[in-house]
CSV table of C-alpha atoms and ligand atoms in Angstrom, one decimal:
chain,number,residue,atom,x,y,z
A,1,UNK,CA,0.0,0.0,0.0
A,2,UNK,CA,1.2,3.9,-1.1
A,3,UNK,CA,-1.4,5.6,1.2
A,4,UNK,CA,-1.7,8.9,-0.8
A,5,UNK,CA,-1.9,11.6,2.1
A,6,UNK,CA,-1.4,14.7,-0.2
A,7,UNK,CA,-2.8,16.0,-3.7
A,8,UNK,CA,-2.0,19.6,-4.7
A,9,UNK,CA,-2.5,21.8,-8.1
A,10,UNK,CA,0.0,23.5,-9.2
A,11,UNK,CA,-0.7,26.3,-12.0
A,12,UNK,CA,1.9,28.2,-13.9
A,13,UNK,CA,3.0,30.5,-16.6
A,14,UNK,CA,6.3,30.3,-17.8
A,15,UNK,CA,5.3,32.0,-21.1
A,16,UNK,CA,2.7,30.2,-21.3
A,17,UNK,CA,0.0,28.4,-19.3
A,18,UNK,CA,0.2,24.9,-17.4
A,19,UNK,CA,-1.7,23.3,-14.6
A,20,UNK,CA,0.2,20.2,-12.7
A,21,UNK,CA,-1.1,17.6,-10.5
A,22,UNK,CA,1.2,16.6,-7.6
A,23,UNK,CA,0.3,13.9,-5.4
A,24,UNK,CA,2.2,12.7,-2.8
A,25,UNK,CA,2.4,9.6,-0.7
A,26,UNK,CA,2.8,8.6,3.3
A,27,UNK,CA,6.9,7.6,2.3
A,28,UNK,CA,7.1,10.5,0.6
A,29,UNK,CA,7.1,10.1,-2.9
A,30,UNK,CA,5.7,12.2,-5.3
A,31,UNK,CA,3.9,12.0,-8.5
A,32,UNK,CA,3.1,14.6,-11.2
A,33,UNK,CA,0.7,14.7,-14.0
A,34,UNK,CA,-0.2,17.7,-17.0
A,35,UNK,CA,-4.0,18.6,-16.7
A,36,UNK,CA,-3.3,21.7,-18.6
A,37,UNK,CA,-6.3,22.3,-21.7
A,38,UNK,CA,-5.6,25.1,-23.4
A,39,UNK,CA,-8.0,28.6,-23.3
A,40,UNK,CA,-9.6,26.2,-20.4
A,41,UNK,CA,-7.1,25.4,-18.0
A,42,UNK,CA,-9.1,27.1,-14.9
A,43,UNK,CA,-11.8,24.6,-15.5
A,44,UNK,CA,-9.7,21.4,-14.9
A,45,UNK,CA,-8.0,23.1,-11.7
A,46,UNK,CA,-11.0,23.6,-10.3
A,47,UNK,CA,-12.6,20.1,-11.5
A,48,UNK,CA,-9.4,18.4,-9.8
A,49,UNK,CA,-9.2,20.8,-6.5
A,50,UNK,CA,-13.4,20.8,-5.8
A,51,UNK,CA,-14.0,17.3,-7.3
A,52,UNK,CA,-10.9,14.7,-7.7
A,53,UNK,CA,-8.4,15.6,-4.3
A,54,UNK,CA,-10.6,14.8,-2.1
A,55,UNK,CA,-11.7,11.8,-3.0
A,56,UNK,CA,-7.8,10.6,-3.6
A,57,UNK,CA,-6.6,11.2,0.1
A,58,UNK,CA,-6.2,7.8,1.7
A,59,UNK,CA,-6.1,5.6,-1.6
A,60,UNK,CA,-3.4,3.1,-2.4
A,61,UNK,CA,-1.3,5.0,-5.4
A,62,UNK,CA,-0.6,1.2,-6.6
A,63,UNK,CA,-4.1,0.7,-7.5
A,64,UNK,CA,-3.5,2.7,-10.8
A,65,UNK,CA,-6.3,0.9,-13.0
A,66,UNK,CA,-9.0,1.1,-10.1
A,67,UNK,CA,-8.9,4.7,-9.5
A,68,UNK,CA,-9.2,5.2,-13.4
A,69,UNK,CA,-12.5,3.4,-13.0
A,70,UNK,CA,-13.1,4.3,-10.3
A,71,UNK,CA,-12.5,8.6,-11.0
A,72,UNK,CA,-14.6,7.6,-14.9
A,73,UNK,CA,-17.1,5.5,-13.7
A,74,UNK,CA,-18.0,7.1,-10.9
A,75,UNK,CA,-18.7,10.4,-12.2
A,76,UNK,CA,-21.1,9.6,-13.6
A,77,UNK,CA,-20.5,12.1,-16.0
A,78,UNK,CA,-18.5,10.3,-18.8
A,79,UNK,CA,-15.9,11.7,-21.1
A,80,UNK,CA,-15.3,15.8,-22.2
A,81,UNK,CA,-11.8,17.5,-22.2
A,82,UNK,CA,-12.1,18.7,-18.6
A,83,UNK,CA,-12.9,15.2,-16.9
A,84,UNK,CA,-10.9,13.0,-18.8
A,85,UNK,CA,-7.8,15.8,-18.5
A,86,UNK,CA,-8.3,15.3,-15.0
A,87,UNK,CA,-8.1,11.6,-14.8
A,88,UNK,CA,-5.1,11.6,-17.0
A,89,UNK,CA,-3.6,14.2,-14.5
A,90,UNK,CA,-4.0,11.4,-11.7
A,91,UNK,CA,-3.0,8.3,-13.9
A,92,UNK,CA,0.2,10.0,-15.0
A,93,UNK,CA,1.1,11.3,-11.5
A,94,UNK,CA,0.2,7.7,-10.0
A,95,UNK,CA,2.3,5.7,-12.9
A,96,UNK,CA,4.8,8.0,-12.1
A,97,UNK,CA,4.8,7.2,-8.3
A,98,UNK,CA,4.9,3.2,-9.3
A,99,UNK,CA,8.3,3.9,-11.4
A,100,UNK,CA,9.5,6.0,-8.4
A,101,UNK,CA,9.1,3.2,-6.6
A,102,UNK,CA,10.3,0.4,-8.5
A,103,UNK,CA,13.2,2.1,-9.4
A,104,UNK,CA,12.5,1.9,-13.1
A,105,UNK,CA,11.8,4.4,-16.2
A,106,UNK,CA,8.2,4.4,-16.5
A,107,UNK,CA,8.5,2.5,-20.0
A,108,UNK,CA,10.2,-0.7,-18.3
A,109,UNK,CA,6.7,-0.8,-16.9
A,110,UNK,CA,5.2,-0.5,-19.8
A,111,UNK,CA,7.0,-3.6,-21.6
A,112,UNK,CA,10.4,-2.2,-22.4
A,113,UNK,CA,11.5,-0.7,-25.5
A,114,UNK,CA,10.0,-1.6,-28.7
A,115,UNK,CA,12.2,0.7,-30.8
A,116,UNK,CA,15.5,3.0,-30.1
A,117,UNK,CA,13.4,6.1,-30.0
A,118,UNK,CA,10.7,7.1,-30.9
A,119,UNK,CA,10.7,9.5,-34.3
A,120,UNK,CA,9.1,12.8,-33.6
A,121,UNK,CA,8.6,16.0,-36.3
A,122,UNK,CA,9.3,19.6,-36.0
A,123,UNK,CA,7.1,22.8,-37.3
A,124,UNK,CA,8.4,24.4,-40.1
A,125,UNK,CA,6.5,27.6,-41.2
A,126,UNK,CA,6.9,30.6,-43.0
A,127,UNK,CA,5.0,33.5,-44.4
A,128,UNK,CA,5.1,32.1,-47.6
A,129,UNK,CA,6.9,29.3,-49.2
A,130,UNK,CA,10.4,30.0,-49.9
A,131,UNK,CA,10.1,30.7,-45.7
A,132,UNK,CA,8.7,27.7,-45.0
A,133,UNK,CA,11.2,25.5,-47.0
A,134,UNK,CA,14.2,27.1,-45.8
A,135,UNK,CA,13.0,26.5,-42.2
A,136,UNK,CA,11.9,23.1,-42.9
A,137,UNK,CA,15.9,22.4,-44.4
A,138,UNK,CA,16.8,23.9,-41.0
A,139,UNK,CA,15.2,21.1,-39.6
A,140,UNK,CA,16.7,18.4,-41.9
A,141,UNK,CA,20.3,20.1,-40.8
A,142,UNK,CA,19.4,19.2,-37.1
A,143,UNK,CA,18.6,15.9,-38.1
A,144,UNK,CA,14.9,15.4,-38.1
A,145,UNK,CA,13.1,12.5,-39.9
A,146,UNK,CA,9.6,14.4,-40.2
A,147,UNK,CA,9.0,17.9,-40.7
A,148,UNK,CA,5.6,19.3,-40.5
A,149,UNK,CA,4.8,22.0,-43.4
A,150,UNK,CA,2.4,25.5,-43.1
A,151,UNK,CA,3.0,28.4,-44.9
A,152,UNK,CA,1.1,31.2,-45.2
A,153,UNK,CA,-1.8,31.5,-47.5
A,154,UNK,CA,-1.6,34.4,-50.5
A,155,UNK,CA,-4.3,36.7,-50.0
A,156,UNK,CA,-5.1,35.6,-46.3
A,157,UNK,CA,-3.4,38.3,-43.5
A,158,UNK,CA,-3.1,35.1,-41.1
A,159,UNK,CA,-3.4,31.6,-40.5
A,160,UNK,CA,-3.0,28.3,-38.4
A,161,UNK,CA,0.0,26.9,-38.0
A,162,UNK,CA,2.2,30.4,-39.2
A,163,UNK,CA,4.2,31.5,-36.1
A,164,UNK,CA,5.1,35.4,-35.4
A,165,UNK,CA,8.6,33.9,-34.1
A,166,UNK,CA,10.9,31.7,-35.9
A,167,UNK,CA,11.3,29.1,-33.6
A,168,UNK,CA,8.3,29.4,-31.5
A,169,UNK,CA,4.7,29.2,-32.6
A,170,UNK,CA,1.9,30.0,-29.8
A,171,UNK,CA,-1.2,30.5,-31.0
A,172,UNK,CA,-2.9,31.1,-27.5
A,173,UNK,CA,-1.8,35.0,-28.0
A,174,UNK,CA,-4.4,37.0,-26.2
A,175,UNK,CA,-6.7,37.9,-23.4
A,176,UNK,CA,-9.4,37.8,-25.5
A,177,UNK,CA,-9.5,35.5,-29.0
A,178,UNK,CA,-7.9,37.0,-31.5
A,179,UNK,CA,-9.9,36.8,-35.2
A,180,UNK,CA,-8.5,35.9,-38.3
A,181,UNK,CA,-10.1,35.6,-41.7
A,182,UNK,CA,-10.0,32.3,-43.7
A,183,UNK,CA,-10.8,31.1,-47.8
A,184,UNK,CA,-10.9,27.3,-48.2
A,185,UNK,CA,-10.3,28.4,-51.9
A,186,UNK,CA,-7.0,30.3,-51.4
A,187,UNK,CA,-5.7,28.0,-48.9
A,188,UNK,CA,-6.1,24.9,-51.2
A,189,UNK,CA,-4.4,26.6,-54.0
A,190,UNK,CA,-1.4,27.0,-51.8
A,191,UNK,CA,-0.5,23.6,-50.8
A,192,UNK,CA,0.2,21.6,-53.3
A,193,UNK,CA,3.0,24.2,-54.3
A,194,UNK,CA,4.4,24.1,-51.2
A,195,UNK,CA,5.0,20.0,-51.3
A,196,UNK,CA,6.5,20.8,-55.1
A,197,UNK,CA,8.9,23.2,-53.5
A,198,UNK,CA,9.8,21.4,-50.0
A,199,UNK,CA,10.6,18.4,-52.0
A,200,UNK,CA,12.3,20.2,-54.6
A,201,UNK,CA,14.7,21.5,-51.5
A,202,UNK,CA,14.3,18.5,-49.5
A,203,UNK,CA,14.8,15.5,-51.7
A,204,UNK,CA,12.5,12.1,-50.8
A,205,UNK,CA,14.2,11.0,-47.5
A,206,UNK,CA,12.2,13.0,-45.3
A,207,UNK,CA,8.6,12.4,-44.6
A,208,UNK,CA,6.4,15.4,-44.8
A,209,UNK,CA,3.4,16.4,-43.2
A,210,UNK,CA,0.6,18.6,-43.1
A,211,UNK,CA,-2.1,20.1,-40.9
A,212,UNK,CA,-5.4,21.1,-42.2
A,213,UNK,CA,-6.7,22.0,-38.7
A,214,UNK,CA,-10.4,21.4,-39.1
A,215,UNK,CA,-10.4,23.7,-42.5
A,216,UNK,CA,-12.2,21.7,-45.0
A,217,UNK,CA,-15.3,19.4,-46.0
A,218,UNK,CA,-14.5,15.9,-46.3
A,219,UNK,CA,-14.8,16.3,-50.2
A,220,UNK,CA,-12.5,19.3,-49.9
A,221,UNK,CA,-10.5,17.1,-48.0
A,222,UNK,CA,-10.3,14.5,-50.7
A,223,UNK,CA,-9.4,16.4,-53.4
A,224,UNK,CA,-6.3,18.4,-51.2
A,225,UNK,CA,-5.3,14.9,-50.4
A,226,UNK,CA,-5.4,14.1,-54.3
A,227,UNK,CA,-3.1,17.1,-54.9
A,228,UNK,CA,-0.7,16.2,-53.0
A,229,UNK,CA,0.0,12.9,-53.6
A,230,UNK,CA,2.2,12.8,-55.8
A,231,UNK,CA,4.8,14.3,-53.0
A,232,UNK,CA,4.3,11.1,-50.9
A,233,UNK,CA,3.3,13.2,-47.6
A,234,UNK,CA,3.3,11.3,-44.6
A,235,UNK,CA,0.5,12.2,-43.2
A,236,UNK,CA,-2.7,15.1,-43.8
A,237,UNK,CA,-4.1,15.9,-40.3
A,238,UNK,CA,-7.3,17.1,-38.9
A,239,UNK,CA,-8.3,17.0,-42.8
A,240,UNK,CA,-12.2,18.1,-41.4
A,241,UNK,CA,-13.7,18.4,-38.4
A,242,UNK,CA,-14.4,14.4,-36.7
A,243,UNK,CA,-17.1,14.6,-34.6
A,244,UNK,CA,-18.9,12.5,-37.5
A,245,UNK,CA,-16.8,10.0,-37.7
A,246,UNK,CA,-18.6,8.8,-41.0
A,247,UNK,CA,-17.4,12.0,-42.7
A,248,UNK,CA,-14.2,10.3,-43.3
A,249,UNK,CA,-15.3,7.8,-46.3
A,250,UNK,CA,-15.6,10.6,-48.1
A,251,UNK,CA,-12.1,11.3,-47.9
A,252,UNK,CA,-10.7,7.8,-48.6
A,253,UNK,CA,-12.8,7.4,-51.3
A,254,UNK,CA,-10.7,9.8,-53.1
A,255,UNK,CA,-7.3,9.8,-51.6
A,256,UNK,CA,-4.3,7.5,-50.6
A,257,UNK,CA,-3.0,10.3,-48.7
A,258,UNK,CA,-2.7,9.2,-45.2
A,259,UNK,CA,-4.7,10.3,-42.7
A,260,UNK,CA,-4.4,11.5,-39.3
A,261,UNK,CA,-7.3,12.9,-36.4
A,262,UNK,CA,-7.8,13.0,-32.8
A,263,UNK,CA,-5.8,16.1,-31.2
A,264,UNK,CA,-9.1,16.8,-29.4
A,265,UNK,CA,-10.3,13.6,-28.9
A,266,UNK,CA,-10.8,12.8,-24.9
A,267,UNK,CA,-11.6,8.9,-25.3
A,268,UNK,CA,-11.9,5.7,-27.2
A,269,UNK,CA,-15.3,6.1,-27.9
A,270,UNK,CA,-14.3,9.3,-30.6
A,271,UNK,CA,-12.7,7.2,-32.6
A,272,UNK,CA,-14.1,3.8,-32.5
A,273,UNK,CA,-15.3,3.8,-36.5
A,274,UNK,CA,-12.5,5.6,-37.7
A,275,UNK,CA,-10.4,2.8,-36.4
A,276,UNK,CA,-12.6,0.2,-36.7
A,277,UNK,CA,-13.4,1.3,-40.7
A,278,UNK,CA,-9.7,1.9,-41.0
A,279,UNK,CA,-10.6,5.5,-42.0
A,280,UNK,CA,-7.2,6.8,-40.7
A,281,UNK,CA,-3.9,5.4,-40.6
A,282,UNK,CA,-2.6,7.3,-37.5
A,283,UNK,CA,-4.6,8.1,-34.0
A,284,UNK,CA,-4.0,11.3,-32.9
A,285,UNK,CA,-5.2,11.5,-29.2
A,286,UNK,CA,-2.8,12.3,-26.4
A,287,UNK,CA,-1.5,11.3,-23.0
A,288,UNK,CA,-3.7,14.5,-21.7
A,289,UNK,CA,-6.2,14.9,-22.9
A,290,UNK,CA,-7.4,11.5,-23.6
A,291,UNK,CA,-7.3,10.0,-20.1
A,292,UNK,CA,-3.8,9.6,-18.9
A,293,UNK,CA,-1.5,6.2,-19.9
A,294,UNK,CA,-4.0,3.7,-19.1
A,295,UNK,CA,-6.6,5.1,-21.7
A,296,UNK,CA,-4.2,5.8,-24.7
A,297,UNK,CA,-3.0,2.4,-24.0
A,298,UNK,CA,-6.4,1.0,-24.5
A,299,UNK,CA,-6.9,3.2,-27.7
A,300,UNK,CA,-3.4,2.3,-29.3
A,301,UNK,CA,-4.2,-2.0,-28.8
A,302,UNK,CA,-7.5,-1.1,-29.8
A,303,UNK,CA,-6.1,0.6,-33.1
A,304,UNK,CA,-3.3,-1.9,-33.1
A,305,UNK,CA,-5.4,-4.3,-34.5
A,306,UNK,CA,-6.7,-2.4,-37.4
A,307,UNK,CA,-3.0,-1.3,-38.4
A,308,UNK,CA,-3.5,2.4,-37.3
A,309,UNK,CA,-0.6,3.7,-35.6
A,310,UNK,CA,0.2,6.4,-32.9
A,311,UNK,CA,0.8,10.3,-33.8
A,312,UNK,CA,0.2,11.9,-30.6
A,313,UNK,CA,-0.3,15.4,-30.5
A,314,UNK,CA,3.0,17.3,-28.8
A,315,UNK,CA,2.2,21.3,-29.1
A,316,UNK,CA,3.6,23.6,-26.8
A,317,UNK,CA,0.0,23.5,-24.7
A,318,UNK,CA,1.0,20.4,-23.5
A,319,UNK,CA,3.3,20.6,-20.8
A,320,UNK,CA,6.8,18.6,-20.2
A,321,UNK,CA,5.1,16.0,-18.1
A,322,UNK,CA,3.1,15.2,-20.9
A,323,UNK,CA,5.7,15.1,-23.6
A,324,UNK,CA,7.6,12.6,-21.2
A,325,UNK,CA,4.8,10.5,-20.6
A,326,UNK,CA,4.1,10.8,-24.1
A,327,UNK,CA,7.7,9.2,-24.9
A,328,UNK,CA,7.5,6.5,-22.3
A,329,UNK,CA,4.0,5.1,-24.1
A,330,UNK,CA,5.7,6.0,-28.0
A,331,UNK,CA,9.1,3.9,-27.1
A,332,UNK,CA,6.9,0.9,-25.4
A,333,UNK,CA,3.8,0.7,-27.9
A,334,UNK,CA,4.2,-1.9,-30.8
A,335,UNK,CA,2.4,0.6,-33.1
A,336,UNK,CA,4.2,3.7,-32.8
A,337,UNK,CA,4.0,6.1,-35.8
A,338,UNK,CA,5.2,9.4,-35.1
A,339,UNK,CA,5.4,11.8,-32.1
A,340,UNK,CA,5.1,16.0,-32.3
A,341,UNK,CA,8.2,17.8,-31.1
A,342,UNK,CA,7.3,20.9,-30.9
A,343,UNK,CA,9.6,22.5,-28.1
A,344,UNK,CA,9.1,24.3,-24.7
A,345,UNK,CA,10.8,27.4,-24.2
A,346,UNK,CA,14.0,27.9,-22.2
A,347,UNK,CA,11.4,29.3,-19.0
A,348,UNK,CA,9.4,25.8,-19.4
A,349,UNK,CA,12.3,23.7,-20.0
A,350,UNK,CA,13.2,25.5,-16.8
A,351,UNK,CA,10.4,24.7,-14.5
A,352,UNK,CA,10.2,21.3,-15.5
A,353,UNK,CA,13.5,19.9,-15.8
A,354,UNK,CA,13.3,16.3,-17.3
A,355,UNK,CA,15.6,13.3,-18.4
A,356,UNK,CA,14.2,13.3,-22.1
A,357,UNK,CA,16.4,13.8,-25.0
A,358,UNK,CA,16.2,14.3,-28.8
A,359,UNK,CA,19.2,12.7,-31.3
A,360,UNK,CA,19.2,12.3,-34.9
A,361,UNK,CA,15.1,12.9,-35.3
A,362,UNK,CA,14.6,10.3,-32.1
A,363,UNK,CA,13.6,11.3,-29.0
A,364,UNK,CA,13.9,9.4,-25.6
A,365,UNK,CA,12.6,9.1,-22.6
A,366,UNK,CA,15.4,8.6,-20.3
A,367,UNK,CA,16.0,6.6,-17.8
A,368,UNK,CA,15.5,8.4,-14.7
A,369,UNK,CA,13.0,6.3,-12.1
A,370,UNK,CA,9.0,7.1,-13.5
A,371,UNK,CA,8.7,9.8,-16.0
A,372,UNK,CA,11.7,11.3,-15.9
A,373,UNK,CA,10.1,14.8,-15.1
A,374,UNK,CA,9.9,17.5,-12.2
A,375,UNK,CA,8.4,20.5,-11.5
A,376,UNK,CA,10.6,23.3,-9.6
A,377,UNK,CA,8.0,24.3,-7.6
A,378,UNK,CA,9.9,27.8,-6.5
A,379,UNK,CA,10.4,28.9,-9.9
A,380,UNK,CA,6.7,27.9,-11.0
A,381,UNK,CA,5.2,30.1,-8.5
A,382,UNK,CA,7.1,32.8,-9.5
A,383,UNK,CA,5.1,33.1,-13.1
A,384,UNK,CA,1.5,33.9,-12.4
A,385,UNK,CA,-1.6,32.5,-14.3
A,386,UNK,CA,-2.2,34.6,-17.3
A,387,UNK,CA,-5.8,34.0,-19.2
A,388,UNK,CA,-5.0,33.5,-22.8
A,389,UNK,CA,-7.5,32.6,-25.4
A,390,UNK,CA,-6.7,30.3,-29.0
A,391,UNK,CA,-7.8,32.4,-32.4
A,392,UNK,CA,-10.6,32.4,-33.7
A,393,UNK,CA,-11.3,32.4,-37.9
A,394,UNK,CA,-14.5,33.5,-40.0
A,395,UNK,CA,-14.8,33.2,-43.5
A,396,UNK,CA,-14.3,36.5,-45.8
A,397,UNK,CA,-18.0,37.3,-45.5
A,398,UNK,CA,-17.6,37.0,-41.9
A,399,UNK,CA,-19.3,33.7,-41.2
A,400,UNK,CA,-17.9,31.9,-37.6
A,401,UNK,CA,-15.9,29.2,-39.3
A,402,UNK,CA,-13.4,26.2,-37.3
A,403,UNK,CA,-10.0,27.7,-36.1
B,501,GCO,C1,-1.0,20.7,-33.6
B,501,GCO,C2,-2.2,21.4,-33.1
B,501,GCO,C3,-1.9,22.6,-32.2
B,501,GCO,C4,-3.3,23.0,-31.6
B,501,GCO,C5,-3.0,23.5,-30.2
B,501,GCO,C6,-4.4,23.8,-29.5
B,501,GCO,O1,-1.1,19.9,-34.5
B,501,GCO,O2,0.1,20.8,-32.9
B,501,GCO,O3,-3.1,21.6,-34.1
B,501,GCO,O4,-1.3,23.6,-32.9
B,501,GCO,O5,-3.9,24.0,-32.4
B,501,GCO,O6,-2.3,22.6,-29.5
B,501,GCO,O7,-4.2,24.0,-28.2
B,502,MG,MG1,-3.0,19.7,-35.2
């Protein structure tokens, strides 16, 4: 027994905003977790300080898969981005406690390494595409396998995916959402240049990807993914919005572009046809904000079986203690794909110092006892909680359209 006696919430802003769990137990070791959601993170604080704590004090940290059932089932409530954040704040903190304990890197317990590392990609943007490809050969000089493509969109002032810095791209910018305009129709024109050019620059050993971020139909979406194909991306994400998971046929009818979904996706039950259909060729959801390692576990066997592999979702918004836990389920899964790399800032990297480590496009977890990952509680509190919103994007005629 690991009587848990303590459970605290932790919320900071070291450029930008995360919310930790850390719960401790009666011999003194601690566990942490990311329950940060991003324009939301308040929500989840409050969820795991008014709802979750209480009911933790006095349980055995061991009893990892109970609590999950026991925090999901007895909610009553079921799924949504605050509650399952939650949960995967606890499940993280307690997996880390049972490494802690054992002595062992979280992904011993997990099975051990399937792979070396696990391959993760980088952001390359630019205002246009010449911008773009000479960040994206930036990335190939550091060594990256994968290398994620957005460039900005001739006769459109702003869009996803196109940071303000060169390194750095946050789009939770303001106190209130910022609004940008959007034209399916220039934006579609735009891509398929850029994958001419990139690959021009690039050459064929370096996969390529691509993030639609909820932008087009799922007949839109099958003819961008026909343009392209010819440049062999690796993958097209978010192509259209998933909460009709049915909307994907469309797409495959007309493309063998592959296809990846599930950023915002809290649970198994979000993408059980697009799995089960084989609609998508890489899962999406995340350590986070789809129920902590014990969920995403279930998700990737589940998807196992239909040959969809793992892509999980790595922004900035997602703190350290997520990108480590990420690692220690990417390295132990059989059906690993890919893993975002998006980079924390030197303040982030700060507050959370960790045992992870990127070499020649692989990343790994380490192999310091659990995650690998603390959080310098001294320095957090010195970076206050700062509201800040994601954009927002209408359509020219100013129609509220997906960001
Ligand atoms: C990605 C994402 C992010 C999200 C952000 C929202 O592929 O990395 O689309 O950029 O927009 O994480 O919080
Ligand atoms: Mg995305």
């Amino acid at each position: 027994m690991a009587e848990i006696v303590s459970a605290r919430v932790i919320v900071t802003c070291p450029g930008r905003n995360f919310v930790t769990l850390k719960i401790e137990t009666k011999d003194g070791i601690t566990g942490i977790g990311d329950a940060t959601l991003n324009g939301r993170e308040l929500a989840v604080a409050a969820y795991l300080n008014d709802h979750v704590i209480p009911m933790l004090i006095g349980r055995d940290a061991h009893r990892i898969e109970d609590i999950w059932q026991f925090l999901y089932k007895g909610a009553y409530w079921r799924r949504g981005p605050v509650t399952m954040s939650a949960i995967a704040a606890v499940d993280m903190a307690l997996w880390d406690i049972k490494g802690k304990v054992a002595g062992l890197p979280l992904y011993q317990l997990l099975g051990g390494a399937s792979r070396d590392g696990c391959m993760v990609y980088g952001h390359a943007n630019g205002r246009d595409i010449a911008e773009t490809v000479s960040n994206a050969l930036a990335y190939q000089e550091q060594g990256y396998k994968a290398i994620r493509l957005q460039s900005g969109v001739p006769g459109l002032a702003a869009t996803y995916g196109v940071s303000k810095d060169k390194y750095f791209y946050e789009p939770a910018d303001a106190a209130l959402p910022t609004e940008s305009l959007w034209s399916t129709e220039k934006y579609m024109r735009s891509v398929e240049p850029l994958f001419k050019a990139a690959r021009d620059a690039l050459g064929w050993d370096v996969h390529l990807l691509h993030d639609v971020h909820h932008r087009c139909t799922p007949v839109e979406a099958g003819r961008l993914g026909k343009d392209i194909e010819p440049y062999r991306p690796f993958w097209l994400e978010d192509a259209t919005p998933a909460e009709n998971q049915a909307g994907f046929r469309t797409i495959r009818q007309h493309t063998t572009t592959p296809l990846a979904v599930g950023e915002i996706f809290n649970s198994i039950w979000d993408c059980k046809q697009l799995i089960e259909e084989q609609l998508i060729d890489y899962i999406r959801a995340t350590v986070v904000h789809a129920g902590g390692i014990t969920h995403l576990r279930r998700i990737a066997s589940f998807a196992d079986l239909y040959q969809v592999r793992t892509g999980c979702h790595g922004a900035t918004d997602l703190s350290p203690v997520c990108m480590a836990a990420a690692l220690h389920f990417g390295i132990s899964v059989p059906n690993f794909g890919v893993q975002e790399y998006m980079r924390h800032s030197q303040e982030t990297d700060a507050v959370f110092p960790h045992s992870y480590s990127f070499k020649d496009g692989l990343m790994h977890p380490g192999d310091a006892p659990g995650l690998g990952v603390e959080i310098d509680e001294k320095l957090a509190a010195t970076f206050e909680y700062k509201r800040a919103y994601l954009p927002v994007a209408r359509l020219e005629d100013g129609t509220m359209f997906s960001w």
